[in-house]
mmCIF file of C-alpha atoms and ligand atoms in Angstrom:
data_model
loop_
_atom_site.group_PDB
_atom_site.id
_atom_site.type_symbol
_atom_site.label_atom_id
_atom_site.label_comp_id
_atom_site.label_asym_id
_atom_site.label_seq_id
_atom_site.Cartn_x
_atom_site.Cartn_y
_atom_site.Cartn_z
ATOM 1 C CA GLU A 3 -21.846 75.806 -77.948
ATOM 2 C CA LYS A 4 -22.874 72.888 -80.171
ATOM 3 C CA GLY A 5 -19.531 73.155 -81.884
ATOM 4 C CA GLY A 6 -21.061 73.379 -85.412
ATOM 5 C CA TYR A 7 -23.409 70.311 -84.893
ATOM 6 C CA ASP A 8 -27.138 70.729 -85.159
ATOM 7 C CA HIS A 9 -27.624 68.973 -81.890
ATOM 8 C CA PHE A 10 -25.787 68.366 -78.725
ATOM 9 C CA MET A 11 -26.457 64.606 -79.238
ATOM 10 C CA LEU A 12 -24.615 64.645 -82.601
ATOM 11 C CA LYS A 13 -21.814 66.671 -81.057
ATOM 12 C CA GLU A 14 -21.627 64.121 -78.321
ATOM 13 C CA ILE A 15 -21.655 61.049 -80.570
ATOM 14 C CA TYR A 16 -18.709 62.699 -82.413
ATOM 15 C CA GLU A 17 -16.774 63.423 -79.253
ATOM 16 C CA GLN A 18 -16.528 59.641 -78.630
ATOM 17 C CA PRO A 19 -12.992 59.026 -80.011
ATOM 18 C CA SER A 20 -11.556 61.895 -77.881
ATOM 19 C CA VAL A 21 -13.467 61.264 -74.629
ATOM 20 C CA ILE A 22 -12.690 57.540 -74.670
ATOM 21 C CA LYS A 23 -9.026 58.608 -74.852
ATOM 22 C CA ASP A 24 -9.534 61.090 -71.948
ATOM 23 C CA THR A 25 -11.056 58.249 -69.972
ATOM 24 C CA TYR A 26 -8.152 56.026 -70.299
ATOM 25 C CA ARG A 27 -5.458 58.787 -70.226
ATOM 26 C CA GLY A 28 -3.098 58.191 -67.307
ATOM 27 C CA ARG A 29 -4.794 54.941 -66.528
ATOM 28 C CA LEU A 30 -4.005 52.832 -69.438
ATOM 29 C CA HIS A 31 -0.204 52.314 -70.010
ATOM 30 C CA ALA A 32 -0.137 49.762 -72.944
ATOM 31 C CA ASN A 33 3.606 49.919 -73.539
ATOM 32 C CA GLU A 34 4.500 49.114 -69.949
ATOM 33 C CA GLY A 35 1.626 46.744 -69.629
ATOM 34 C CA LEU A 36 -0.032 48.625 -66.625
ATOM 35 C CA ILE A 37 -3.260 49.903 -65.508
ATOM 36 C CA LYS A 38 -3.194 52.441 -62.850
ATOM 37 C CA MET A 39 -6.433 53.624 -61.306
ATOM 38 C CA ALA A 40 -6.088 55.230 -57.771
ATOM 39 C CA GLY A 41 -9.592 54.163 -56.656
ATOM 40 C CA ILE A 42 -8.901 50.421 -57.581
ATOM 41 C CA GLU A 43 -5.380 50.323 -56.288
ATOM 42 C CA ASP A 44 -6.390 51.820 -52.910
ATOM 43 C CA ASN A 45 -9.100 49.182 -52.554
ATOM 44 C CA LEU A 46 -7.581 46.198 -54.384
ATOM 45 C CA GLN A 47 -7.897 43.727 -51.552
ATOM 46 C CA LYS A 48 -11.645 44.568 -51.241
ATOM 47 C CA PHE A 49 -12.176 43.714 -54.907
ATOM 48 C CA LEU A 50 -9.964 40.556 -54.802
ATOM 49 C CA ASN A 51 -11.726 39.286 -51.824
ATOM 50 C CA ALA A 52 -15.173 39.910 -53.180
ATOM 51 C CA ASP A 53 -17.419 36.811 -53.432
ATOM 52 C CA ARG A 54 -19.356 38.749 -56.057
ATOM 53 C CA ILE A 55 -19.854 42.114 -57.537
ATOM 54 C CA LEU A 56 -23.345 43.759 -57.617
ATOM 55 C CA ILE A 57 -23.824 46.471 -60.272
ATOM 56 C CA ILE A 58 -26.690 48.865 -59.657
ATOM 57 C CA ALA A 59 -27.821 51.530 -62.205
ATOM 58 C CA CYS A 60 -30.695 52.776 -64.322
ATOM 59 C CA GLY A 61 -31.284 53.185 -68.022
ATOM 60 C CA THR A 62 -28.302 53.423 -70.351
ATOM 61 C CA SER A 63 -25.943 53.037 -67.332
ATOM 62 C CA TRP A 64 -27.707 49.742 -66.522
ATOM 63 C CA HIS A 65 -26.879 48.667 -70.116
ATOM 64 C CA ALA A 66 -23.212 49.599 -69.533
ATOM 65 C CA GLY A 67 -23.490 47.404 -66.318
ATOM 66 C CA LEU A 68 -24.804 44.487 -68.395
ATOM 67 C CA VAL A 69 -21.728 44.747 -70.590
ATOM 68 C CA ALA A 70 -19.487 44.859 -67.638
ATOM 69 C CA GLU A 71 -21.109 41.685 -66.324
ATOM 70 C CA TYR A 72 -19.932 39.718 -69.253
ATOM 71 C CA ILE A 73 -16.519 41.411 -69.148
ATOM 72 C CA PHE A 74 -15.814 41.026 -65.492
ATOM 73 C CA GLU A 75 -16.911 37.290 -65.421
ATOM 74 C CA GLU A 76 -14.922 36.553 -68.524
ATOM 75 C CA PHE A 77 -11.709 38.435 -67.464
ATOM 76 C CA ALA A 78 -11.678 38.393 -63.700
ATOM 77 C CA ARG A 79 -13.830 35.398 -62.964
ATOM 78 C CA ILE A 80 -15.862 37.179 -60.441
ATOM 79 C CA PRO A 81 -19.599 36.513 -60.311
ATOM 80 C CA VAL A 82 -21.600 39.561 -61.176
ATOM 81 C CA GLU A 83 -25.175 40.491 -60.713
ATOM 82 C CA VAL A 84 -26.650 43.516 -62.519
ATOM 83 C CA GLU A 85 -29.746 45.109 -61.206
ATOM 84 C CA TYR A 86 -31.955 48.120 -61.621
ATOM 85 C CA ALA A 87 -31.474 50.452 -58.732
ATOM 86 C CA SER A 88 -35.137 51.009 -58.378
ATOM 87 C CA GLU A 89 -35.758 47.047 -57.989
ATOM 88 C CA PHE A 90 -32.768 46.626 -55.736
ATOM 89 C CA ARG A 91 -33.777 49.251 -53.248
ATOM 90 C CA TYR A 92 -37.331 47.934 -52.722
ATOM 91 C CA ARG A 93 -36.900 44.309 -52.667
ATOM 92 C CA ASN A 94 -35.050 43.602 -49.602
ATOM 93 C CA PRO A 95 -31.950 42.276 -51.350
ATOM 94 C CA ILE A 96 -29.346 39.989 -49.856
ATOM 95 C CA ILE A 97 -26.165 42.242 -49.341
ATOM 96 C CA ARG A 98 -23.050 40.829 -47.562
ATOM 97 C CA PRO A 99 -19.999 42.599 -46.267
ATOM 98 C CA THR A 100 -18.007 40.559 -48.809
ATOM 99 C CA ASP A 101 -19.959 42.102 -51.671
ATOM 100 C CA VAL A 102 -18.529 44.988 -53.868
ATOM 101 C CA VAL A 103 -21.315 47.150 -55.198
ATOM 102 C CA ILE A 104 -20.493 49.113 -58.329
ATOM 103 C CA ALA A 105 -22.919 52.040 -58.911
ATOM 104 C CA ILE A 106 -22.901 53.556 -62.424
ATOM 105 C CA SER A 107 -24.426 56.903 -63.159
ATOM 106 C CA GLN A 108 -23.690 59.483 -65.760
ATOM 107 C CA SER A 109 -25.226 62.460 -63.632
ATOM 108 C CA GLY A 110 -24.424 61.015 -60.239
ATOM 109 C CA GLU A 111 -27.849 62.327 -59.246
ATOM 110 C CA THR A 112 -30.210 59.546 -60.099
ATOM 111 C CA ALA A 113 -32.590 59.167 -56.909
ATOM 112 C CA ASP A 114 -32.975 55.363 -57.119
ATOM 113 C CA THR A 115 -29.211 54.778 -57.685
ATOM 114 C CA LEU A 116 -28.477 57.073 -54.684
ATOM 115 C CA ALA A 117 -30.943 55.284 -52.512
ATOM 116 C CA ALA A 118 -29.632 51.792 -53.504
ATOM 117 C CA ILE A 119 -26.163 52.979 -52.609
ATOM 118 C CA LYS A 120 -27.285 54.065 -49.158
ATOM 119 C CA LEU A 121 -28.982 50.791 -48.558
ATOM 120 C CA ALA A 122 -25.897 48.786 -49.689
ATOM 121 C CA LYS A 123 -23.601 50.905 -47.349
ATOM 122 C CA GLU A 124 -25.981 50.446 -44.367
ATOM 123 C CA GLN A 125 -25.627 46.630 -44.956
ATOM 124 C CA GLY A 126 -21.884 46.781 -44.900
ATOM 125 C CA ALA A 127 -20.972 46.590 -48.559
ATOM 126 C CA PHE A 128 -18.080 48.380 -50.170
ATOM 127 C CA VAL A 129 -19.577 50.733 -52.666
ATOM 128 C CA PHE A 130 -17.585 51.944 -55.733
ATOM 129 C CA GLY A 131 -19.040 54.718 -58.095
ATOM 130 C CA VAL A 132 -18.621 55.081 -61.773
ATOM 131 C CA CYS A 133 -19.866 58.652 -62.488
ATOM 132 C CA ASN A 134 -19.278 61.296 -64.997
ATOM 133 C CA VAL A 135 -20.202 64.459 -63.049
ATOM 134 C CA VAL A 136 -17.402 65.529 -60.689
ATOM 135 C CA GLY A 137 -18.502 66.122 -57.146
ATOM 136 C CA SER A 138 -22.082 64.717 -57.840
ATOM 137 C CA SER A 139 -24.209 63.255 -54.984
ATOM 138 C CA ILE A 140 -23.298 59.706 -55.979
ATOM 139 C CA SER A 141 -19.561 60.467 -56.167
ATOM 140 C CA ARG A 142 -19.717 61.814 -52.749
ATOM 141 C CA GLU A 143 -21.851 59.028 -51.335
ATOM 142 C CA THR A 144 -19.725 56.127 -52.493
ATOM 143 C CA HIS A 145 -16.552 54.876 -50.729
ATOM 144 C CA ALA A 146 -14.351 55.191 -53.810
ATOM 145 C CA GLY A 147 -14.836 55.498 -57.439
ATOM 146 C CA ALA A 148 -13.602 56.253 -60.934
ATOM 147 C CA TYR A 149 -14.715 59.126 -63.111
ATOM 148 C CA THR A 150 -15.641 58.656 -66.803
ATOM 149 C CA HIS A 151 -14.071 61.980 -67.982
ATOM 150 C CA ALA A 152 -16.624 62.270 -70.829
ATOM 151 C CA GLY A 153 -17.188 65.980 -70.284
ATOM 152 C CA PRO A 154 -20.645 67.472 -69.957
ATOM 153 C CA GLU A 155 -23.243 65.357 -71.673
ATOM 154 C CA ILE A 156 -26.205 67.768 -72.509
ATOM 155 C CA GLY A 157 -28.306 65.568 -74.730
ATOM 156 C CA VAL A 158 -30.892 63.648 -72.797
ATOM 157 C CA ALA A 159 -30.217 60.656 -74.814
ATOM 158 C CA SER A 160 -26.962 59.238 -73.351
ATOM 159 C CA THR A 161 -24.184 58.495 -75.712
ATOM 160 C CA LYS A 162 -20.617 59.231 -74.842
ATOM 161 C CA ALA A 163 -21.406 58.522 -71.176
ATOM 162 C CA PHE A 164 -22.302 55.000 -72.213
ATOM 163 C CA THR A 165 -19.029 54.273 -74.159
ATOM 164 C CA THR A 166 -16.853 55.924 -71.482
ATOM 165 C CA GLN A 167 -18.581 53.857 -68.664
ATOM 166 C CA ILE A 168 -17.658 50.740 -70.604
ATOM 167 C CA THR A 169 -14.202 51.934 -71.048
ATOM 168 C CA VAL A 170 -13.704 52.532 -67.318
ATOM 169 C CA LEU A 171 -15.347 49.205 -66.404
ATOM 170 C CA THR A 172 -13.280 47.361 -68.816
ATOM 171 C CA LEU A 173 -10.090 48.881 -67.393
ATOM 172 C CA ILE A 174 -11.185 47.819 -63.820
ATOM 173 C CA ALA A 175 -11.953 44.279 -65.164
ATOM 174 C CA LEU A 176 -8.509 44.005 -66.755
ATOM 175 C CA ARG A 177 -6.632 45.254 -63.653
ATOM 176 C CA LEU A 178 -8.467 42.644 -61.578
ATOM 177 C CA ALA A 179 -7.798 39.937 -64.089
ATOM 178 C CA GLN A 180 -4.124 40.836 -63.802
ATOM 179 C CA ALA A 181 -4.021 40.858 -60.003
ATOM 180 C CA LYS A 182 -6.148 37.639 -59.802
ATOM 181 C CA GLY A 183 -4.157 35.825 -62.529
ATOM 182 C CA THR A 184 -7.287 34.972 -64.316
ATOM 183 C CA MET A 185 -5.862 36.248 -67.699
ATOM 184 C CA ASN A 186 -2.604 35.167 -69.077
ATOM 185 C CA ASN A 187 0.023 37.924 -69.690
ATOM 186 C CA SER A 188 -0.103 37.833 -73.373
ATOM 187 C CA ASP A 189 -3.840 38.256 -73.471
ATOM 188 C CA PHE A 190 -3.551 41.000 -70.871
ATOM 189 C CA HIS A 191 -1.013 42.945 -73.107
ATOM 190 C CA ARG A 192 -3.126 42.249 -76.324
ATOM 191 C CA TYR A 193 -6.298 43.785 -74.606
ATOM 192 C CA LEU A 194 -4.285 46.885 -73.619
ATOM 193 C CA GLN A 195 -3.122 47.466 -77.083
ATOM 194 C CA GLU A 196 -6.506 46.756 -78.467
ATOM 195 C CA LEU A 197 -7.968 49.199 -76.084
ATOM 196 C CA GLU A 198 -5.663 51.874 -77.016
ATOM 197 C CA LEU A 199 -6.706 51.410 -80.653
ATOM 198 C CA ILE A 200 -10.378 51.888 -79.754
ATOM 199 C CA PRO A 201 -10.547 55.719 -80.382
ATOM 200 C CA GLU A 202 -9.309 55.550 -83.890
ATOM 201 C CA LYS A 203 -11.697 52.727 -84.592
ATOM 202 C CA VAL A 204 -14.492 54.495 -83.067
ATOM 203 C CA ALA A 205 -13.613 57.494 -85.368
ATOM 204 C CA GLU A 206 -13.818 54.855 -88.191
ATOM 205 C CA ALA A 207 -17.188 53.590 -87.088
ATOM 206 C CA LEU A 208 -18.369 57.328 -87.218
ATOM 207 C CA GLU A 209 -17.674 57.306 -90.903
ATOM 208 C CA THR A 210 -20.801 55.241 -91.318
ATOM 209 C CA ASN A 211 -22.899 58.313 -90.711
ATOM 210 C CA LEU A 212 -24.003 58.748 -94.337
ATOM 211 C CA VAL A 213 -24.918 55.005 -94.638
ATOM 212 C CA ALA A 214 -26.869 55.299 -91.244
ATOM 213 C CA GLN A 215 -28.642 58.417 -92.669
ATOM 214 C CA THR A 216 -29.630 56.515 -95.952
ATOM 215 C CA ILE A 217 -30.964 53.678 -93.983
ATOM 216 C CA ALA A 218 -32.746 56.076 -91.516
ATOM 217 C CA ALA A 219 -34.625 57.530 -94.468
ATOM 218 C CA VAL A 220 -35.922 53.988 -95.409
ATOM 219 C CA TYR A 221 -37.228 53.156 -91.923
ATOM 220 C CA LYS A 222 -38.193 56.440 -90.338
ATOM 221 C CA ASP A 223 -41.898 55.767 -90.529
ATOM 222 C CA ALA A 224 -41.734 52.244 -89.122
ATOM 223 C CA PRO A 225 -44.067 51.947 -86.025
ATOM 224 C CA ASN A 226 -42.040 49.157 -84.495
ATOM 225 C CA ALA A 227 -38.356 47.944 -84.530
ATOM 226 C CA LEU A 228 -36.383 45.080 -83.098
ATOM 227 C CA TYR A 229 -32.782 44.976 -81.920
ATOM 228 C CA LEU A 230 -30.883 41.797 -81.567
ATOM 229 C CA GLY A 231 -27.510 40.856 -80.435
ATOM 230 C CA ARG A 232 -25.664 38.069 -78.602
ATOM 231 C CA GLY A 233 -23.129 37.964 -75.897
ATOM 232 C CA TYR A 234 -21.337 41.279 -75.317
ATOM 233 C CA ASN A 235 -23.536 42.713 -77.923
ATOM 234 C CA PHE A 236 -26.910 41.713 -76.309
ATOM 235 C CA PRO A 237 -26.795 44.802 -73.997
ATOM 236 C CA VAL A 238 -25.963 46.947 -77.163
ATOM 237 C CA ALA A 239 -29.173 45.607 -78.633
ATOM 238 C CA LEU A 240 -31.034 46.854 -75.474
ATOM 239 C CA GLU A 241 -29.269 50.215 -75.664
ATOM 240 C CA GLY A 242 -30.113 50.616 -79.456
ATOM 241 C CA ALA A 243 -33.738 50.085 -78.746
ATOM 242 C CA LEU A 244 -33.666 52.513 -75.872
ATOM 243 C CA LYS A 245 -31.995 55.130 -78.004
ATOM 244 C CA LEU A 246 -34.604 54.791 -80.732
ATOM 245 C CA LYS A 247 -37.616 55.008 -78.472
ATOM 246 C CA GLU A 248 -36.645 57.684 -76.405
ATOM 247 C CA ILE A 249 -35.763 60.224 -79.180
ATOM 248 C CA SER A 250 -37.955 58.979 -82.073
ATOM 249 C CA TYR A 251 -40.913 57.750 -80.196
ATOM 250 C CA ILE A 252 -40.793 54.490 -82.227
ATOM 251 C CA HIS A 253 -41.690 51.394 -80.316
ATOM 252 C CA ALA A 254 -38.488 49.283 -80.175
ATOM 253 C CA GLU A 255 -37.458 46.334 -78.211
ATOM 254 C CA GLY A 256 -33.983 44.746 -77.854
ATOM 255 C CA TYR A 257 -33.487 40.898 -77.432
ATOM 256 C CA PRO A 258 -30.891 38.246 -77.207
ATOM 257 C CA ALA A 259 -30.982 37.059 -80.749
ATOM 258 C CA ALA A 260 -31.678 33.471 -79.612
ATOM 259 C CA GLU A 261 -34.769 34.522 -77.647
ATOM 260 C CA MET A 262 -36.571 35.425 -80.915
ATOM 261 C CA LYS A 263 -37.876 31.887 -81.266
ATOM 262 C CA HIS A 264 -39.449 32.170 -77.748
ATOM 263 C CA GLY A 265 -42.010 34.703 -78.701
ATOM 264 C CA PRO A 266 -40.859 37.899 -80.595
ATOM 265 C CA ILE A 267 -40.466 36.084 -83.924
ATOM 266 C CA ALA A 268 -44.307 36.038 -84.164
ATOM 267 C CA LEU A 269 -44.029 39.866 -84.791
ATOM 268 C CA ILE A 270 -41.945 39.551 -87.828
ATOM 269 C CA ASP A 271 -43.322 40.479 -91.283
ATOM 270 C CA GLU A 272 -42.337 42.624 -94.121
ATOM 271 C CA HIS A 273 -42.991 45.718 -92.210
ATOM 272 C CA MET A 274 -40.725 44.937 -89.302
ATOM 273 C CA PRO A 275 -37.103 46.288 -89.276
ATOM 274 C CA VAL A 276 -34.778 44.172 -87.415
ATOM 275 C CA PHE A 277 -31.411 45.654 -86.448
ATOM 276 C CA ILE A 278 -28.861 42.977 -85.829
ATOM 277 C CA ILE A 279 -25.627 43.430 -84.292
ATOM 278 C CA ALA A 280 -23.541 40.707 -86.128
ATOM 279 C CA PRO A 281 -19.847 41.339 -85.950
ATOM 280 C CA GLN A 282 -17.296 38.523 -86.652
ATOM 281 C CA GLN A 283 -17.072 37.063 -83.219
ATOM 282 C CA GLU A 284 -17.881 33.979 -81.253
ATOM 283 C CA HIS A 285 -21.133 32.386 -82.254
ATOM 284 C CA TYR A 286 -21.166 34.189 -85.501
ATOM 285 C CA ASP A 287 -22.637 31.203 -87.251
ATOM 286 C CA LYS A 288 -25.514 31.294 -84.659
ATOM 287 C CA ILE A 289 -26.354 34.921 -85.574
ATOM 288 C CA VAL A 290 -26.224 34.081 -89.274
ATOM 289 C CA SER A 291 -28.863 31.434 -88.602
ATOM 290 C CA ASN A 292 -30.949 33.937 -86.535
ATOM 291 C CA ILE A 293 -30.832 36.150 -89.627
ATOM 292 C CA GLN A 294 -31.967 33.312 -91.833
ATOM 293 C CA GLU A 295 -34.914 32.860 -89.648
ATOM 294 C CA ILE A 296 -35.913 36.540 -89.975
ATOM 295 C CA LYS A 297 -35.364 36.564 -93.539
ATOM 296 C CA SER A 298 -37.675 33.580 -94.187
ATOM 297 C CA ARG A 299 -40.340 35.592 -92.550
ATOM 298 C CA SER A 300 -39.753 38.491 -94.673
ATOM 299 C CA GLY A 301 -38.316 40.785 -91.883
ATOM 300 C CA LYS A 302 -36.091 43.747 -92.970
ATOM 301 C CA ILE A 303 -32.586 43.154 -91.863
ATOM 302 C CA ILE A 304 -30.223 46.008 -91.031
ATOM 303 C CA ALA A 305 -26.944 44.443 -89.776
ATOM 304 C CA VAL A 306 -23.854 45.867 -88.142
ATOM 305 C CA VAL A 307 -21.026 43.742 -89.455
ATOM 306 C CA THR A 308 -17.317 43.618 -89.390
ATOM 307 C CA LYS A 309 -15.576 45.153 -92.342
ATOM 308 C CA GLY A 310 -15.080 42.634 -95.058
ATOM 309 C CA ASP A 311 -18.026 40.421 -93.997
ATOM 310 C CA THR A 312 -19.680 38.409 -96.750
ATOM 311 C CA GLN A 313 -22.048 35.946 -95.128
ATOM 312 C CA VAL A 314 -24.313 38.400 -93.423
ATOM 313 C CA LYS A 315 -23.966 40.783 -96.293
ATOM 314 C CA ALA A 316 -25.419 38.192 -98.631
ATOM 315 C CA LEU A 317 -28.567 37.994 -96.511
ATOM 316 C CA ALA A 318 -29.105 41.477 -95.121
ATOM 317 C CA ASP A 319 -31.043 44.334 -96.746
ATOM 318 C CA HIS A 320 -28.582 46.715 -95.375
ATOM 319 C CA VAL A 321 -25.164 46.439 -93.694
ATOM 320 C CA ILE A 322 -23.108 48.928 -91.672
ATOM 321 C CA GLU A 323 -19.616 48.140 -91.575
ATOM 322 C CA ILE A 324 -17.296 48.687 -88.388
ATOM 323 C CA PRO A 325 -13.664 47.800 -87.913
ATOM 324 C CA ALA A 326 -12.642 44.481 -86.308
ATOM 325 C CA THR A 327 -11.675 44.327 -82.622
ATOM 326 C CA SER A 328 -11.691 41.628 -79.813
ATOM 327 C CA ASP A 329 -15.063 40.282 -78.839
ATOM 328 C CA ALA A 330 -15.107 42.002 -75.450
ATOM 329 C CA LEU A 331 -14.399 45.382 -76.896
ATOM 330 C CA SER A 332 -16.844 45.238 -79.739
ATOM 331 C CA PRO A 333 -19.719 47.032 -77.870
ATOM 332 C CA LEU A 334 -17.532 50.182 -77.975
ATOM 333 C CA LEU A 335 -17.881 50.070 -81.851
ATOM 334 C CA THR A 336 -21.109 48.290 -82.630
ATOM 335 C CA THR A 337 -22.924 51.086 -80.428
ATOM 336 C CA ILE A 338 -21.797 53.943 -82.713
ATOM 337 C CA PRO A 339 -23.909 53.182 -85.876
ATOM 338 C CA LEU A 340 -27.092 52.650 -83.719
ATOM 339 C CA GLN A 341 -26.519 55.971 -82.101
ATOM 340 C CA LEU A 342 -26.325 57.556 -85.559
ATOM 341 C CA LEU A 343 -29.405 55.588 -86.861
ATOM 342 C CA SER A 344 -31.488 56.804 -83.870
ATOM 343 C CA TYR A 345 -30.266 60.277 -84.307
ATOM 344 C CA HIS A 346 -31.127 60.496 -88.051
ATOM 345 C CA ILE A 347 -34.611 58.864 -87.591
ATOM 346 C CA ALA A 348 -35.442 61.286 -84.881
ATOM 347 C CA VAL A 349 -34.324 64.281 -86.917
ATOM 348 C CA MET A 350 -36.291 63.044 -89.956
ATOM 349 C CA ARG A 351 -39.371 62.649 -87.765
ATOM 350 C CA GLU A 352 -38.697 66.180 -86.528
ATOM 351 C CA CYS A 353 -38.398 65.213 -82.988
ATOM 352 C CA ASN A 354 -36.809 67.280 -80.338
ATOM 353 C CA VAL A 355 -33.638 65.192 -80.289
ATOM 354 C CA ASP A 356 -31.673 66.832 -77.363
ATOM 355 C CA GLN A 357 -34.836 67.201 -75.120
ATOM 356 C CA PRO A 358 -37.268 64.393 -75.943
ATOM 357 C CA ARG A 359 -40.814 64.691 -74.449
ATOM 358 C CA ASN A 360 -41.593 63.398 -71.002
ATOM 359 C CA LEU A 361 -37.836 62.988 -70.100
ATOM 360 C CA ALA A 362 -35.402 64.826 -67.970
ATOM 361 C CA LYS A 363 -31.471 64.485 -68.158
ATOM 362 C CA SER A 364 -31.284 63.428 -64.499
ATOM 363 C CA VAL A 365 -34.080 61.563 -62.776
ATOM 364 C CA THR A 366 -33.805 63.054 -59.305
ATOM 365 C CA VAL A 367 -37.472 61.778 -58.365
ATOM 366 C CA GLU A 368 -38.400 58.268 -57.761
HETATM 367 O O1 M6R B 409 -27.433 59.756 -64.758
HETATM 368 P P1 M6R B 409 -27.675 58.351 -64.850
HETATM 369 O O2 M6R B 409 -26.660 57.593 -65.602
HETATM 370 O O3 M6R B 409 -27.838 57.722 -63.446
HETATM 371 O O4 M6R B 409 -29.000 58.066 -65.742
HETATM 372 C C1 M6R B 409 -29.574 56.929 -65.746
HETATM 373 C C2 M6R B 409 -30.828 57.077 -66.833
HETATM 374 O O5 M6R B 409 -31.699 58.002 -66.341
HETATM 375 C C3 M6R B 409 -30.363 57.472 -68.169
HETATM 376 O O6 M6R B 409 -29.283 56.586 -68.681
HETATM 377 C C4 M6R B 409 -31.510 57.458 -69.168
HETATM 378 O O7 M6R B 409 -31.884 56.164 -69.340
HETATM 379 C C5 M6R B 409 -31.045 58.148 -70.562
HETATM 380 N N1 M6R B 409 -32.009 58.991 -70.946
HETATM 381 C C6 M6R B 409 -30.639 57.143 -71.584
HETATM 382 O O8 M6R B 409 -30.306 57.749 -72.831
#
């Protein structure tokens, strides 16, 4: 049932090239320059008339929402707010009939997300679901939606659900950008083609497994870890930290790299591993200077870089190379080595990878 893998988590990590393809199959038509998603086409006017999009979710799904915020605002120029479902539902939020709410949930059963959806509906918002489990409570409670087609995710630590959520949300953002005219035609076509190449690039990113294992052996006993990223990869830093803490019980925190100097840099010494997501992208020079700041305080630097990188490589203690892609799609690749690192660290610490202590696969209680 684990398909020859030691754990469901590893199997699910390795399924990502094929499930990302399943997620865009029938939706992404790169050659024709089309994106077809029934749930979007049927409700296109609602999305186009939306004053803003509210994204509600918990945990890893909330991180996918944060990536989507950057993508929607960049591509479709629609203001986006991302909120924890638990905060949203209890704080008397302002919800208008012109709001589109996107609820993201792998299981489709998360109690807080479900309650937040009911609240948004009561206040007249249009609610769109992004779920993995077909027929789940959230998929039934929402007005429309799009499934992620990741197949069953058994490991409590979410992996393939995250990358397929980002895939669906990217497709939606691209379709809206096309309909709104906020992206020019050649960029639109370029993104479609780039997206189609993602599964094979994810497969290439999975080839970092041995490097990840070697690095895991060096840092497996660290009591703390920091994860840093900028822009589209800031949420990936949060997700990397969550993955490490939930399965290896190492205290980890994710930050936007530039926030370091506002406090967390005080934590840096020679015992602190700092995982930095530093692909060649906009503001690369900024992340290089962030790395220099950490290095001058003796922090240990493990950097996820684009293949062929030289600048970060010269500074870092370890690098993990991933293929190049456009900035907005890079989270789909940078996430992969961080999943593998957490996995190997947890295995080396003899933790129960698939069923970490105190956690349940779906959180159906408040
Ligand atoms: O099923 P959902 O996507 O609604 O679940 C949300 C969170 O409970 C979930 O992502 C959780 O944080 C995972 N254990 C993360 O790996």
